[in-house]
Coordinates of C-alpha atoms and ligand atoms in Angstrom, one line a residue:
X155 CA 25.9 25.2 -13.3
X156 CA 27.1 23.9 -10.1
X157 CA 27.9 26.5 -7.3
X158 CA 31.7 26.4 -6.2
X159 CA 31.3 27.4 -2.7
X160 CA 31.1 25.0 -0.4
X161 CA 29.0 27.3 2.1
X162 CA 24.9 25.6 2.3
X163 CA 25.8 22.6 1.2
X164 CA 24.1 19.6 2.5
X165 CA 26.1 16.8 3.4
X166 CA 25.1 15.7 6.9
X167 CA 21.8 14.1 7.0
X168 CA 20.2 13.0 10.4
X169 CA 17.1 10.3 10.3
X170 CA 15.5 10.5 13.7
X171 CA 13.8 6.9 14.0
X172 CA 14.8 3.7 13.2
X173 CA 11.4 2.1 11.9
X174 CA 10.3 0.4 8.3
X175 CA 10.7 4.5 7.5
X176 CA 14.1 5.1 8.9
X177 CA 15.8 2.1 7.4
X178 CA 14.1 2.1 4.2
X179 CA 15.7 6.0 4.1
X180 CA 18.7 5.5 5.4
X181 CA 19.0 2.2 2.8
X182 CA 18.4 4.2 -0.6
X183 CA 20.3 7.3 0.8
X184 CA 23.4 5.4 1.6
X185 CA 23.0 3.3 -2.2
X186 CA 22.8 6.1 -4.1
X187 CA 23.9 9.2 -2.6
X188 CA 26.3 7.4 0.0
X189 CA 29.7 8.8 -1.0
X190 CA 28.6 11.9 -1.2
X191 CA 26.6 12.3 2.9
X192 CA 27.3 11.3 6.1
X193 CA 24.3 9.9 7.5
X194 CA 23.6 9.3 11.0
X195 CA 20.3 7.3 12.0
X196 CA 19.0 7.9 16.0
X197 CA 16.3 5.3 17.5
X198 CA 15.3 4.7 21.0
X199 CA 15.4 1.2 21.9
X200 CA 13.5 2.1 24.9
X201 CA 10.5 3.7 22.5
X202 CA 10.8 0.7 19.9
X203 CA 9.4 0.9 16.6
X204 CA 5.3 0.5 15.9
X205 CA 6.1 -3.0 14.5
X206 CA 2.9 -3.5 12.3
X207 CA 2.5 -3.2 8.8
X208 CA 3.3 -6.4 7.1
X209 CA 1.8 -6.4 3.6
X210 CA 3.3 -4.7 0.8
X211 CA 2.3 -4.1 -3.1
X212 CA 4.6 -4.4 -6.4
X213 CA 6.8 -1.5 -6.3
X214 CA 8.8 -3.1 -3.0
X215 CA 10.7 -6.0 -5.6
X216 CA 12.2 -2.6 -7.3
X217 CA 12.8 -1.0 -4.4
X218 CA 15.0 -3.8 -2.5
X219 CA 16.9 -4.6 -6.1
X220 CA 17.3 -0.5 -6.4
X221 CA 18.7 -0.8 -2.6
X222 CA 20.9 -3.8 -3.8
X223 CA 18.8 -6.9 -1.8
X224 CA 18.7 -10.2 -2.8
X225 CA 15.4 -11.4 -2.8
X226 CA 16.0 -14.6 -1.4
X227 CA 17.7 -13.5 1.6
X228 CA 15.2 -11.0 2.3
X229 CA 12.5 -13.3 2.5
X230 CA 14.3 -15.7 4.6
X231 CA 15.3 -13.1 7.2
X232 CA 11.9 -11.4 7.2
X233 CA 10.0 -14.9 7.2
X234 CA 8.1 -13.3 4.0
X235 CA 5.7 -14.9 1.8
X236 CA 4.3 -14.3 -1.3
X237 CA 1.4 -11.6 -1.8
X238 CA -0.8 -12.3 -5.1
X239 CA -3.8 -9.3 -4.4
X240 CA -6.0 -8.8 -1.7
X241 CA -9.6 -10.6 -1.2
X242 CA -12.2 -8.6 0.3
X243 CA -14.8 -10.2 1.8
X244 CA -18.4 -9.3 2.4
X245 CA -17.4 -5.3 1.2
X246 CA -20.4 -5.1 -1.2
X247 CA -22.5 -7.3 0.8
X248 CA -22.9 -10.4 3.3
X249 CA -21.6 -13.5 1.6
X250 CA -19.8 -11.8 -1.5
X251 CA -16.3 -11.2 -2.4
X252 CA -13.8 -10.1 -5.1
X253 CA -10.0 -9.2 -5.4
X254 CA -8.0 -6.7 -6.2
X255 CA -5.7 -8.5 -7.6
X256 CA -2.3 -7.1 -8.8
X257 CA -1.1 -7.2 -12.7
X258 CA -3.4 -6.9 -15.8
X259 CA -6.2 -8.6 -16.5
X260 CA -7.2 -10.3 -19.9
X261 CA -5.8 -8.9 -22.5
X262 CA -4.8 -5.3 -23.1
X263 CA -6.1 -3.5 -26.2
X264 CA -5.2 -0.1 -27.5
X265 CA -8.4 1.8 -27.4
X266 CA -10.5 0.7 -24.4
X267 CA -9.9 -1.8 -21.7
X268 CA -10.2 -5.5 -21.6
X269 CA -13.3 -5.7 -19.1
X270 CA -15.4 -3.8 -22.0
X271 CA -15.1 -7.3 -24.0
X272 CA -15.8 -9.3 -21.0
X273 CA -18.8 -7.4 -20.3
X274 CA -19.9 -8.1 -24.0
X275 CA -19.6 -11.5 -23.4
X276 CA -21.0 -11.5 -20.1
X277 CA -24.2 -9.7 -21.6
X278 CA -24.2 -12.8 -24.8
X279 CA -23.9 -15.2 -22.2
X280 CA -26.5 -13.3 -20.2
X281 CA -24.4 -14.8 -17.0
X282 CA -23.8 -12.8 -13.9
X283 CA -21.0 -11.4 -12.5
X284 CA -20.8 -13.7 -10.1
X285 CA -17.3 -14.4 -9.7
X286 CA -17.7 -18.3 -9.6
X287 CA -19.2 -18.1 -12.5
X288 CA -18.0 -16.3 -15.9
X289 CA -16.0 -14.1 -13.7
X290 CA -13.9 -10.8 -14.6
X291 CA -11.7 -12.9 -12.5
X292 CA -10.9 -15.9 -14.6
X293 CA -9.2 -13.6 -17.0
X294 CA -6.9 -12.9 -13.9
X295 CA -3.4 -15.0 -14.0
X296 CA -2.8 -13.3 -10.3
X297 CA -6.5 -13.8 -8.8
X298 CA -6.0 -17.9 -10.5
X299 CA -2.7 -18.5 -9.0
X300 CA -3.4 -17.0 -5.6
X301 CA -6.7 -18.8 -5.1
X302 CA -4.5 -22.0 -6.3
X303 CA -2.1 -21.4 -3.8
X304 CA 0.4 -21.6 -6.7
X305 CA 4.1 -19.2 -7.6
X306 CA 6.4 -18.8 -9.8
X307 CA 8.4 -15.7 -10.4
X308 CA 7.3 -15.6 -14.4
X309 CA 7.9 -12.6 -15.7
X310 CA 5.4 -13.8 -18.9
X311 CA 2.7 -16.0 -20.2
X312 CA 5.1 -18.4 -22.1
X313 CA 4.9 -18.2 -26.0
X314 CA 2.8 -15.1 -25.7
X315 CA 2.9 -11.5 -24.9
X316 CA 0.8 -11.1 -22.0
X317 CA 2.6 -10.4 -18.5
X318 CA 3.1 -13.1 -16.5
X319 CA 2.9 -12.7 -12.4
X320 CA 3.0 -9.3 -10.7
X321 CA 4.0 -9.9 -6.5
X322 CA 4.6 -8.2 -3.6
X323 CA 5.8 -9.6 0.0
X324 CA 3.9 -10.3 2.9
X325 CA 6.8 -10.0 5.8
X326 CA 7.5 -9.5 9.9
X327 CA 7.8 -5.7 9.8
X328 CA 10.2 -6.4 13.0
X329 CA 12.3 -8.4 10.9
X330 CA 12.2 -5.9 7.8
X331 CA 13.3 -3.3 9.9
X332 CA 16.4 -5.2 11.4
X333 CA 17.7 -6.5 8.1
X334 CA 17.6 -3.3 6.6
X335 CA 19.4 -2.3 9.8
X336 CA 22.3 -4.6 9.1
X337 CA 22.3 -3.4 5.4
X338 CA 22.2 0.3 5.8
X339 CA 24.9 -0.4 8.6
X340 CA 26.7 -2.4 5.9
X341 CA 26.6 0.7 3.6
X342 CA 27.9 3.1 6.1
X343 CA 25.0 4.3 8.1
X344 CA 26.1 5.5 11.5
X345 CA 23.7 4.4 13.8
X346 CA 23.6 6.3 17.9
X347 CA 21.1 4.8 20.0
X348 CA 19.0 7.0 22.5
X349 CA 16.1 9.1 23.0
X350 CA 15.9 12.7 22.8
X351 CA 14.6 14.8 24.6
X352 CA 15.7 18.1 22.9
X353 CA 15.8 19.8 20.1
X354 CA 17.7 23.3 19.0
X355 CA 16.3 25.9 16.0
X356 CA 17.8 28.3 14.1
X357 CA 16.7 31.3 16.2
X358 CA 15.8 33.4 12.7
X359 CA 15.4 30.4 10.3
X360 CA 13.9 28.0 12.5
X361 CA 15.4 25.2 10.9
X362 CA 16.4 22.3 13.2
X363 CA 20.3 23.0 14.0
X364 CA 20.9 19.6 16.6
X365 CA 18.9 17.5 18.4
X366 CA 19.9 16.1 22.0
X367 CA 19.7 12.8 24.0
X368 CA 19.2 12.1 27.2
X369 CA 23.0 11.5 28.2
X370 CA 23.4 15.1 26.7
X371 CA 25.0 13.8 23.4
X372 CA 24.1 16.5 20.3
X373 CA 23.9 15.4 17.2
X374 CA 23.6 18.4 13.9
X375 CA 23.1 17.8 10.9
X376 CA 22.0 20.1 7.7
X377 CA 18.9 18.1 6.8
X378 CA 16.7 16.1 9.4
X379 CA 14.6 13.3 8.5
X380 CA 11.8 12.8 10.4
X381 CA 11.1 9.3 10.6
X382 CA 10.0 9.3 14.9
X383 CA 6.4 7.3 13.5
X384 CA 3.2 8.9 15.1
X385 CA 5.2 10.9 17.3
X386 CA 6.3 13.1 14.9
X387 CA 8.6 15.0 17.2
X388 CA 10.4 17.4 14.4
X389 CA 8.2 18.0 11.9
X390 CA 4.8 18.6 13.9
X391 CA 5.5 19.0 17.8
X392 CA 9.1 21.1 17.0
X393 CA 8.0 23.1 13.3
X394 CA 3.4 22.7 14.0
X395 CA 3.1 21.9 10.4
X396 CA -0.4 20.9 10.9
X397 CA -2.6 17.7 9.4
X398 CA -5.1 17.2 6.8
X399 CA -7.9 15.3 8.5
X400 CA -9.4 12.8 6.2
X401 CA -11.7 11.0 9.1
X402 CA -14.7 12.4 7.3
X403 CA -14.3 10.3 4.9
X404 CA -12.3 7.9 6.6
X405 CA -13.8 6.9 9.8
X406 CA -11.8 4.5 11.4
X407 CA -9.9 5.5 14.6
X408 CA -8.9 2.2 15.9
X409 CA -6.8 -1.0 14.8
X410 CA -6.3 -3.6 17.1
X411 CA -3.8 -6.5 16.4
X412 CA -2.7 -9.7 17.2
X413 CA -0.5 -12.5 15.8
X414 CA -1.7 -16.1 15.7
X415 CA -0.7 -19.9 15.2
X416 CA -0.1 -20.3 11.1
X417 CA -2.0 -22.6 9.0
X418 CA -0.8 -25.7 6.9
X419 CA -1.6 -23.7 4.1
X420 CA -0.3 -20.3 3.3
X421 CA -2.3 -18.6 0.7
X422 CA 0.1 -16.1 -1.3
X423 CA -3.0 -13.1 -0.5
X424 CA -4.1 -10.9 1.9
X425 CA -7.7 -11.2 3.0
X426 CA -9.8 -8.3 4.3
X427 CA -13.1 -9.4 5.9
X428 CA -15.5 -6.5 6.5
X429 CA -17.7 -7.0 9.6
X430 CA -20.7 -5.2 11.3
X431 CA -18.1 -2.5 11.7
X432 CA -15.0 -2.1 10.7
X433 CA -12.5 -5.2 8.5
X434 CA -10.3 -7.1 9.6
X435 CA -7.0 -8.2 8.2
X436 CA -5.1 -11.5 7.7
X437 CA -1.6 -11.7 6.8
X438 CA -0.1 -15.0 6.3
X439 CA 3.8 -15.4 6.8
X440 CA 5.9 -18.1 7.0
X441 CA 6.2 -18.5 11.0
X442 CA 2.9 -17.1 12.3
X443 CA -0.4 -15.2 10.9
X444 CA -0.9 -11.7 11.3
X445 CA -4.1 -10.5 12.4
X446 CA -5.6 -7.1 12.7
X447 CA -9.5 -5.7 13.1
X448 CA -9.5 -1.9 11.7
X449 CA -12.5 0.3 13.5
X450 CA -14.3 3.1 14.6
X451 CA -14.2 4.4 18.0
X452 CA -17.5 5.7 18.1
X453 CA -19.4 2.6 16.7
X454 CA -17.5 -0.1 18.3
X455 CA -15.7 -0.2 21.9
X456 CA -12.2 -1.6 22.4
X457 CA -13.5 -4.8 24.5
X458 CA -16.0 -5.6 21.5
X459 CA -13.5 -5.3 19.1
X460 CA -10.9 -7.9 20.9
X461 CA -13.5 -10.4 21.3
X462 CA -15.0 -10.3 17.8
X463 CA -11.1 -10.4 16.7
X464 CA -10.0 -13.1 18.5
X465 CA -13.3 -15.2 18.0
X466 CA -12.1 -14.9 14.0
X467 CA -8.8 -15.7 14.2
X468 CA -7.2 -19.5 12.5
X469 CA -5.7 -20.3 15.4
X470 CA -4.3 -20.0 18.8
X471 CA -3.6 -16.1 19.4
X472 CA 0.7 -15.8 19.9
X473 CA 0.4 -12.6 22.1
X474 CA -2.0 -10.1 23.8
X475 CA -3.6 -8.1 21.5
X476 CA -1.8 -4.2 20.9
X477 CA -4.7 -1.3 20.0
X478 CA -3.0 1.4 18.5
X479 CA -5.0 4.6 17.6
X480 CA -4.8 6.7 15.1
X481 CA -6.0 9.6 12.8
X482 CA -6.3 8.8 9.3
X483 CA -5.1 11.9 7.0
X484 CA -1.2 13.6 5.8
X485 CA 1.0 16.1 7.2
X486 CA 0.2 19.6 5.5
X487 CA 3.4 20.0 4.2
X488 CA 5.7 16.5 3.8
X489 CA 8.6 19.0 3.4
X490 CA 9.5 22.2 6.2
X491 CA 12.2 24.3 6.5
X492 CA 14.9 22.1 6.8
X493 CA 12.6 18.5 7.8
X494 CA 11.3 16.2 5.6
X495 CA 8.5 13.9 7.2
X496 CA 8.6 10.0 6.2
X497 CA 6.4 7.1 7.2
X498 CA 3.8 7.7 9.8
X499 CA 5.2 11.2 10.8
X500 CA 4.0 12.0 7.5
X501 CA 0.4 10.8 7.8
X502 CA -1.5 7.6 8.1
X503 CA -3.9 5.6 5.8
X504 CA -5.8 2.4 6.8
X505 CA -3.7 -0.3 6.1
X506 CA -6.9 -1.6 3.6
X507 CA -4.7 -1.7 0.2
X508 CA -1.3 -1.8 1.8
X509 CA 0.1 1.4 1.0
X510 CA 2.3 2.9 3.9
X511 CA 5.1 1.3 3.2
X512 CA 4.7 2.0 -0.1
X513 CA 4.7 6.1 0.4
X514 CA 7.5 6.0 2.2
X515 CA 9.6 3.7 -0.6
X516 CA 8.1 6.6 -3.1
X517 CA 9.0 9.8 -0.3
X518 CA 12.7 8.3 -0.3
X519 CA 13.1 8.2 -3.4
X520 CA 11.4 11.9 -4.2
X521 CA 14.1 12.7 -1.4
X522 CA 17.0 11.7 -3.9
X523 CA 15.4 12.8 -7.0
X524 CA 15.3 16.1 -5.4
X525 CA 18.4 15.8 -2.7
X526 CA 19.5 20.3 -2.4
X527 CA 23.0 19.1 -2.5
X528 CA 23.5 23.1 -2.6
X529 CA 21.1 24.3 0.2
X530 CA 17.2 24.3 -0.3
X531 CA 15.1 26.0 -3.0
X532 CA 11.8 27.2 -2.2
X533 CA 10.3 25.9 -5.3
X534 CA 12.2 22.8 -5.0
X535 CA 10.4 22.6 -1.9
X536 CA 6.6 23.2 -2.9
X537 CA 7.2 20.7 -5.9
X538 CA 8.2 18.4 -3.5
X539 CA 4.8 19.1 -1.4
X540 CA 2.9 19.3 -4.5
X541 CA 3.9 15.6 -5.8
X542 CA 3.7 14.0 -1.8
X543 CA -0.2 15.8 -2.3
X544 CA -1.2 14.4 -5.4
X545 CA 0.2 10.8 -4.6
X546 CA -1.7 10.9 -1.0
X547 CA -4.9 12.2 -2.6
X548 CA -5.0 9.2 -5.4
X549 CA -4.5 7.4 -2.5
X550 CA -7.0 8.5 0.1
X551 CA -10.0 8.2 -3.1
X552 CA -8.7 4.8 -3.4
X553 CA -9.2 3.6 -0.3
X554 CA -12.5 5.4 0.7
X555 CA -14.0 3.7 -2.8
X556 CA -14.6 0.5 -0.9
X557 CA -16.1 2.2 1.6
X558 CA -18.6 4.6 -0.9
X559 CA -19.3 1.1 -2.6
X560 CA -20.6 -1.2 0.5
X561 CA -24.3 -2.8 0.4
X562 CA -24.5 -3.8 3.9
X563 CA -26.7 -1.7 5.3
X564 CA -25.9 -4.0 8.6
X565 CA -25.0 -0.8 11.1
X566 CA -24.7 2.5 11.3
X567 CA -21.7 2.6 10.7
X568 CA -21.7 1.1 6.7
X569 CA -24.9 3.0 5.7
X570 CA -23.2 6.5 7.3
X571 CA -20.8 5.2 4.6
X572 CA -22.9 5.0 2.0
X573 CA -24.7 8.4 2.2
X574 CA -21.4 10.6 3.1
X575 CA -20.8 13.0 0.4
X576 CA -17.1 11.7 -1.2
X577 CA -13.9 14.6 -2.8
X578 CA -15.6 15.2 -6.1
X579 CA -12.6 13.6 -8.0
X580 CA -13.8 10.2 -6.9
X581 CA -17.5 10.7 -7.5
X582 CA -16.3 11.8 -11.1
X583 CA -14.4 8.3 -11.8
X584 CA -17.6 6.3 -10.0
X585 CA -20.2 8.2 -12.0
X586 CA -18.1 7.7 -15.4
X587 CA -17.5 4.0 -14.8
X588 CA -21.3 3.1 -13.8
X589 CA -22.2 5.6 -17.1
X590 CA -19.5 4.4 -20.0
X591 CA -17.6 1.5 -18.1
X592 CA -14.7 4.7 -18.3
X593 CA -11.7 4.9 -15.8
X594 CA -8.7 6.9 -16.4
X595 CA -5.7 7.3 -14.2
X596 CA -3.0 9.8 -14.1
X597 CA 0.5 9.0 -14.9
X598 CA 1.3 9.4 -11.5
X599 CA -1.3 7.5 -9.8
X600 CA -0.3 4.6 -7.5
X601 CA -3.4 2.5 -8.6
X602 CA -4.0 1.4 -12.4
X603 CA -6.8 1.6 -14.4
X604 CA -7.3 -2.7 -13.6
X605 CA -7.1 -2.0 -10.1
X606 CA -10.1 1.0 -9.8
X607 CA -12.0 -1.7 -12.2
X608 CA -11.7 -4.5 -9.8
X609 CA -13.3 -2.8 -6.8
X610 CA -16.2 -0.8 -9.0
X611 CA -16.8 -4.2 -10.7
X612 CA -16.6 -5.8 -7.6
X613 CA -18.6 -3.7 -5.3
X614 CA -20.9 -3.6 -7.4
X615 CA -20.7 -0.5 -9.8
X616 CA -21.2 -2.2 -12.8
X617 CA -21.3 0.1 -16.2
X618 CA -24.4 0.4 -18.3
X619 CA -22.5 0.6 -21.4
X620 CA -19.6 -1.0 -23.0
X621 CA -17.3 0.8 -25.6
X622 CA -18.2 0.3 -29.5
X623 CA -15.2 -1.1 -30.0
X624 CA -16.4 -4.2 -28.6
X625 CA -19.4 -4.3 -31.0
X626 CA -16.8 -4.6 -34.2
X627 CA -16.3 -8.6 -33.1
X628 CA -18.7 -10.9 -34.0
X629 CA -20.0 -13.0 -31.5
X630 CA -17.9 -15.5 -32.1
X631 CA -14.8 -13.7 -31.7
X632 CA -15.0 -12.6 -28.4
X633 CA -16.0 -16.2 -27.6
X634 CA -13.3 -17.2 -28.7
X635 CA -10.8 -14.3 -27.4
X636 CA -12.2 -15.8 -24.0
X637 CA -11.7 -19.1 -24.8
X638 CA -8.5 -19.0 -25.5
X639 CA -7.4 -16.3 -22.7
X640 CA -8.9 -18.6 -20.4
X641 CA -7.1 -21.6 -21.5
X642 CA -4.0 -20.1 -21.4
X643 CA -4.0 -18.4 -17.8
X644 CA -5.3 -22.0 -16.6
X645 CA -2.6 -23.9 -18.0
X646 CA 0.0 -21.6 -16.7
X647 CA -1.4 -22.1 -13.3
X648 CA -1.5 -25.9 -13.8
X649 CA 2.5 -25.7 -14.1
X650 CA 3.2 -23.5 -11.5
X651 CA 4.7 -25.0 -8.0
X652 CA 2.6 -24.5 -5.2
X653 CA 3.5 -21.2 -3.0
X654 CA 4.5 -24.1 -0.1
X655 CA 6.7 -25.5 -2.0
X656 CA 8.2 -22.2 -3.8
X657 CA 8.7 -20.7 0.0
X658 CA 10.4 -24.4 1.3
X659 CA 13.0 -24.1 -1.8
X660 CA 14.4 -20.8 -0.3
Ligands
FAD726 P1 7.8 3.5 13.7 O1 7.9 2.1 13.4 O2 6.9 3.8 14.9 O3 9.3 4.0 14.1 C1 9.5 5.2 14.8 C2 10.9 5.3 15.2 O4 11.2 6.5 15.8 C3 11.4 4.2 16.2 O5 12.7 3.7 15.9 C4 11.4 5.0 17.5 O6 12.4 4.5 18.4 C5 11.9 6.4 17.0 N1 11.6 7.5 17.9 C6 10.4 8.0 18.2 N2 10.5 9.0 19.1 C7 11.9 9.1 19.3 C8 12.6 9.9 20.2 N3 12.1 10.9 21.0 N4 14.0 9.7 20.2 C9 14.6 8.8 19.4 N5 13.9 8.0 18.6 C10 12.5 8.1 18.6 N6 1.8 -0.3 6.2 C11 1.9 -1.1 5.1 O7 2.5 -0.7 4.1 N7 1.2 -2.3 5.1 C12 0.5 -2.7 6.1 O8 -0.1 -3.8 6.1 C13 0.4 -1.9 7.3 N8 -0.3 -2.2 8.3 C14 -0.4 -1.4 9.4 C15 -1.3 -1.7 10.4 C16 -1.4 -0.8 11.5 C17 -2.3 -1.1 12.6 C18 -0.6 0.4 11.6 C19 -0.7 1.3 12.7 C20 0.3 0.7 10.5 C21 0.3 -0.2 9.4 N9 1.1 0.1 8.3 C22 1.1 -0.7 7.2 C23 2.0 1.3 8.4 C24 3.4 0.8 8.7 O9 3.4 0.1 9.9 C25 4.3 2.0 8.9 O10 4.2 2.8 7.7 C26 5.7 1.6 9.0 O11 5.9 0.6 9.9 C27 6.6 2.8 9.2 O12 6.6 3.1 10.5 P2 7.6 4.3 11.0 O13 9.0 3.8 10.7 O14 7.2 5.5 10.4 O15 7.3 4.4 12.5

């Protein structure tokens, strides 16, 4: 039952910062809970926006149609391109690579997972896992259209039941952030431009009442977004909410980044080259390649890591390089009093699987699955936390996987890696895929059961044992179950346009 008073109720929202964060909040508030807020949006021209971050995954394409953008327009505007999966190169060791490539693989099967039968065959074939070779790979539509440089937005295999390409965008974060702009304008965002330089509490709440710009302009509100990047000015230098530090596990400090000259090519994937220390990244877009080397501090000095950046880089660098530091980890509590933290004010993860963008698409939309339209709960509240936990912690095991996994052995900095003790809940799913060729995920978890089998199988955790399932076909039925997958994913790629071409008919 709805509360008739209109005393505590919520109607004017503030989003401090106008970033990929602040637009991408502003955008979903206004669409869905528009006619019911007033939403003003504050940025400081003169502080800009961190203007990185240029790889997405699969849940984006929901989250513009949810926001009501067209897809063609958004990838014109933002100069996007077409992101298959991720290559990561030299991870396990020198020479090697794998993706994690997005969408299924093979065929899916109601009691155990596909790669159980391709590890069968692998074993009759007694082939590697090389991925040239009989690779978990060639069962991939995604990993064989991406290497192809092929696209088409096919929503399934034709004549068949098995899903046909899953995408996300690669895109000028600059760009993003401006289009949205113009969109959450169009949907009647109020936007004030300034910085501020105060902010007022509730003297016995300590909820944020206004905050102040440096003409002296106040702007209140009932419920503050904090969307200010790394600077977090509401919810950790105004409310001290505190940080969970995952640098222990996560020792990268460091990203330096630089745009360069594009290719005649543009590969619809993201590459990820380890090196000595560190990766680096390569994002191609439509104008110009993005380039980025991720690092640690205390293994590798800023000058080192320009010059081995720029020495591995296609083609003529666009601008001077930008090092941004940072500490990898989340705000303690995403939600305080009356501030909830979005995009980098809420914490930070390596850009290594793309997923910043991504938290704060799934933040704004918690926000409006849990909007207090009648003043805020306390148990709305920790839920709220308790989800924005869960998510980052599926996360962070994720990501320090492909860290755990590495074979190099080239620097301190990779075997440190490999001897640091990992959260027990990924040395669970490591020890269960290597034992039973197991992986279960949570219905919450960002990353499917294909994508934690991609990395084990590609770093190098293969499984001793398949499931018995796989031991009730004769040999020549999951030769042929192969066979036939194979055929099928190749000829589906042989029709496909090139990603060129797909990108020059927008
Ligand atoms: P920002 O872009 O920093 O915006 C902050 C806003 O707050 C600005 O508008 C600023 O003007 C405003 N502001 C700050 N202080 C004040 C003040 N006092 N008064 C008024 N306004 C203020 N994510 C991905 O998903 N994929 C990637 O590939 C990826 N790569 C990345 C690479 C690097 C090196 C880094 C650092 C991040 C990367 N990210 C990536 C993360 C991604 O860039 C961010 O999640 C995203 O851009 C959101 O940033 P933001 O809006 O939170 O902050």
């Amino acid at each position: 039952m709805h509360k008739n008073n209109t005393q505590g109720q919520i109607k004017n929202i503030v989003i401090v910062g106008g970033g990929t964060a602040g637009w991408m909040t502003a955008s979903l508030l206004a669409k869905v809970l528009g006619k019911t807020l007033n939403i003003t949006l504050v940025e400081s021209d003169n502080i800009g926006i961190v203007g990185v971050g240029e790889a997405t995954i699969p849940p984006i394409v929901n989250f513009n149609r949810a926001i009501g953008i067209d897809e063609k327009a958004f990838i014109k505007a933002t100069k996007g391109t077409i992101k298959l999966g991720i290559e990561f190169n030299h991870w396990h060791k020198d020479g090697e690579r794998y993706m994690h490539a997005f969408g299924s693989i093979g065929k899916k099967f109601p009691f155990c997972d596909f790669h159980h039968f391709w590890q069968k065959h692998q074993q009759l074939q007694s082939g590697s896992d090389n991925i040239d070779g009989n690779s978990f790979w060639d069962y991939s539509l995604n990993y064989q259209a991406a290497k192809q440089g092929k696209f088409a937005p096919i929503k399934q295999i034709p004549n068949t039941n098995l899903p046909g390409l899953a995408y996300a965008y690669h895109f000028d974060a600059g760009l993003y952030a401006k289009f949205l702009r113009k969109h959450a304008e169009g949907l009647g965002v109020k936007r004030i431009e300034g910085t501020i330089t105060d902010i007022a509490q509730d003297d016995k709440s300590g909820d944020i009442n206004s905050v102040t710009l440096e003409d002296g302009t106040s702007i209140s509100g009932d419920l503050f977004i904090d969307c200010t990047g790394l600077a977090a000015i509401l919810i950790e230098k105004t409310l001290s909410t505190g940080y969970d530090d995952y640098s222990h596990w996560l020792p990268c400090d460091r990203a330096i980044a630089v745009p360069c000259e594009k290719t005649d090519h543009i590969e619809p994937y993201t590459r990820s080259t380890a090196h000595k220390v560190g990766w680096q990244w390569r994002i191609p877009l439509q104008h110009r390649t993005g380039n980025g080397l991720v690092y640690a501090s205390k293994h590798m000095s800023d000058e080192e890591a320009k010059a081995l950046l720029l020495k591995n880089i296609d083609g003529k660098a666009l601008a001077e390089p930008k090092i941004i530091s940072f500490k990898t980890g989340r705000r303690r509590k995403q939600w305080n009093k009356n501030v909830i933290a979005i995009g980098l004010s809420s914490g930070f993860f390596e850009p290594l699987e793309a997923t910043n963008i991504h938290l704060i698409q799934t933040a704004a939309t918690r926000l409006v699955k849990f909007f207090p339209h009648y003043g805020i709960n306390l148990e709305e509240v920790n839920e709220f936390n308790r989800q924005s936990k869960t998510e980052s912690e599926g996360i962070r095991d994720f990501i320090i996987l492909h860290y755990k996994l590495n074979n190099r052995g080239d620097s301190e900095f990779w075997r440190a890696c490999q001897r640091m003790d990992v959260p027990e809940s990924l040395m669970n799913k490591i020890q269960l895929f290597k034992k039973t060729g197991k992986v279960f995920c949570q219905p919450d978890d960002l990353f499917t059961e294909t994508a934690w089998q991609q990395v084990m199988i590609g770093q190098g955790n293969i499984p001793e044992d398949h499931h018995p399932l796989v031991d009730t076909l004769s040999t020549e039925q999951v030769d042929d179950l192969m066979k036939n997958l194979k055929i099928l994913i190749n000829r589906t790629v042989e029709t496909m346009p090139s990603h060129d071409d797909f990108l020059h008919s927008l």
